[in-house]
Amino acid sequence: MRKRRDDREIYERALAFRKAALNDKELLEDDAGNPATMGGWNMFNRK
């Protein structure tokens, strides 16, 4: 198993992250978001 990545693979992954960051509005325009009770301390409310 390789532990190091070659420069080409690092460059390709960096481009993919950059592309997603630049187009975040398009990628998330249909996303309604998380409900207010998702995650955080609300997960521990017990009755």
PDB file of C-alpha atoms in Angstrom:
ATOM      1  CA  MET A   1       0.000   0.000   0.000  1.00  0.00           C
ATOM      2  CA  ARG A   2       1.282   3.430  -0.942  1.00  0.00           C
ATOM      3  CA  LYS A   3       1.571   5.924   1.858  1.00  0.00           C
ATOM      4  CA  ARG A   4       2.549   8.876  -0.294  1.00  0.00           C
ATOM      5  CA  ARG A   5       0.570  10.368  -3.115  1.00  0.00           C
ATOM      6  CA  ASP A   6       2.198  11.608  -6.250  1.00  0.00           C
ATOM      7  CA  ASP A   7       2.014  15.300  -7.133  1.00  0.00           C
ATOM      8  CA  ARG A   8      -0.456  14.714  -9.956  1.00  0.00           C
ATOM      9  CA  GLU A   9      -2.996  13.078  -7.651  1.00  0.00           C
ATOM     10  CA  ILE A  10      -2.642  15.874  -5.085  1.00  0.00           C
ATOM     11  CA  TYR A  11      -3.130  18.471  -7.826  1.00  0.00           C
ATOM     12  CA  GLU A  12      -6.258  16.722  -9.149  1.00  0.00           C
ATOM     13  CA  ARG A  13      -7.795  16.537  -5.678  1.00  0.00           C
ATOM     14  CA  ALA A  14      -6.989  20.194  -5.017  1.00  0.00           C
ATOM     15  CA  LEU A  15      -8.720  21.156  -8.273  1.00  0.00           C
ATOM     16  CA  ALA A  16     -11.793  19.144  -7.287  1.00  0.00           C
ATOM     17  CA  PHE A  17     -12.017  20.899  -3.900  1.00  0.00           C
ATOM     18  CA  ARG A  18     -11.504  24.287  -5.545  1.00  0.00           C
ATOM     19  CA  LYS A  19     -14.227  23.568  -8.099  1.00  0.00           C
ATOM     20  CA  ALA A  20     -16.683  22.573  -5.355  1.00  0.00           C
ATOM     21  CA  ALA A  21     -15.827  25.658  -3.286  1.00  0.00           C
ATOM     22  CA  LEU A  22     -16.303  28.020  -6.223  1.00  0.00           C
ATOM     23  CA  ASN A  23     -19.655  26.474  -7.167  1.00  0.00           C
ATOM     24  CA  ASP A  24     -21.098  26.035  -3.687  1.00  0.00           C
ATOM     25  CA  LYS A  25     -24.201  28.136  -4.401  1.00  0.00           C
ATOM     26  CA  GLU A  26     -25.146  25.948  -7.366  1.00  0.00           C
ATOM     27  CA  LEU A  27     -24.469  22.753  -5.457  1.00  0.00           C
ATOM     28  CA  LEU A  28     -26.592  23.827  -2.469  1.00  0.00           C
ATOM     29  CA  GLU A  29     -29.447  25.725  -4.136  1.00  0.00           C
ATOM     30  CA  ASP A  30     -31.889  22.816  -3.635  1.00  0.00           C
ATOM     31  CA  ASP A  31     -30.656  22.033  -0.113  1.00  0.00           C
ATOM     32  CA  ALA A  32     -33.163  22.967   2.597  1.00  0.00           C
ATOM     33  CA  GLY A  33     -30.534  22.612   5.318  1.00  0.00           C
ATOM     34  CA  ASN A  34     -30.644  20.708   8.578  1.00  0.00           C
ATOM     35  CA  PRO A  35     -33.548  21.000  11.006  1.00  0.00           C
ATOM     36  CA  ALA A  36     -32.883  23.069  14.125  1.00  0.00           C
ATOM     37  CA  THR A  37     -32.906  19.962  16.321  1.00  0.00           C
ATOM     38  CA  MET A  38     -30.307  17.996  14.367  1.00  0.00           C
ATOM     39  CA  GLY A  39     -27.079  17.326  16.223  1.00  0.00           C
ATOM     40  CA  GLY A  40     -25.670  19.169  19.209  1.00  0.00           C
ATOM     41  CA  TRP A  41     -27.181  19.005  22.667  1.00  0.00           C
ATOM     42  CA  ASN A  42     -30.668  18.350  21.295  1.00  0.00           C
ATOM     43  CA  MET A  43     -29.631  14.760  20.690  1.00  0.00           C
ATOM     44  CA  PHE A  44     -29.363  14.241  24.466  1.00  0.00           C
ATOM     45  CA  ASN A  45     -32.807  15.485  25.523  1.00  0.00           C
ATOM     46  CA  ARG A  46     -34.518  12.748  27.488  1.00  0.00           C
ATOM     47  CA  LYS A  47     -38.021  12.851  28.863  1.00  0.00           C
TER      48      LYS A  47
END
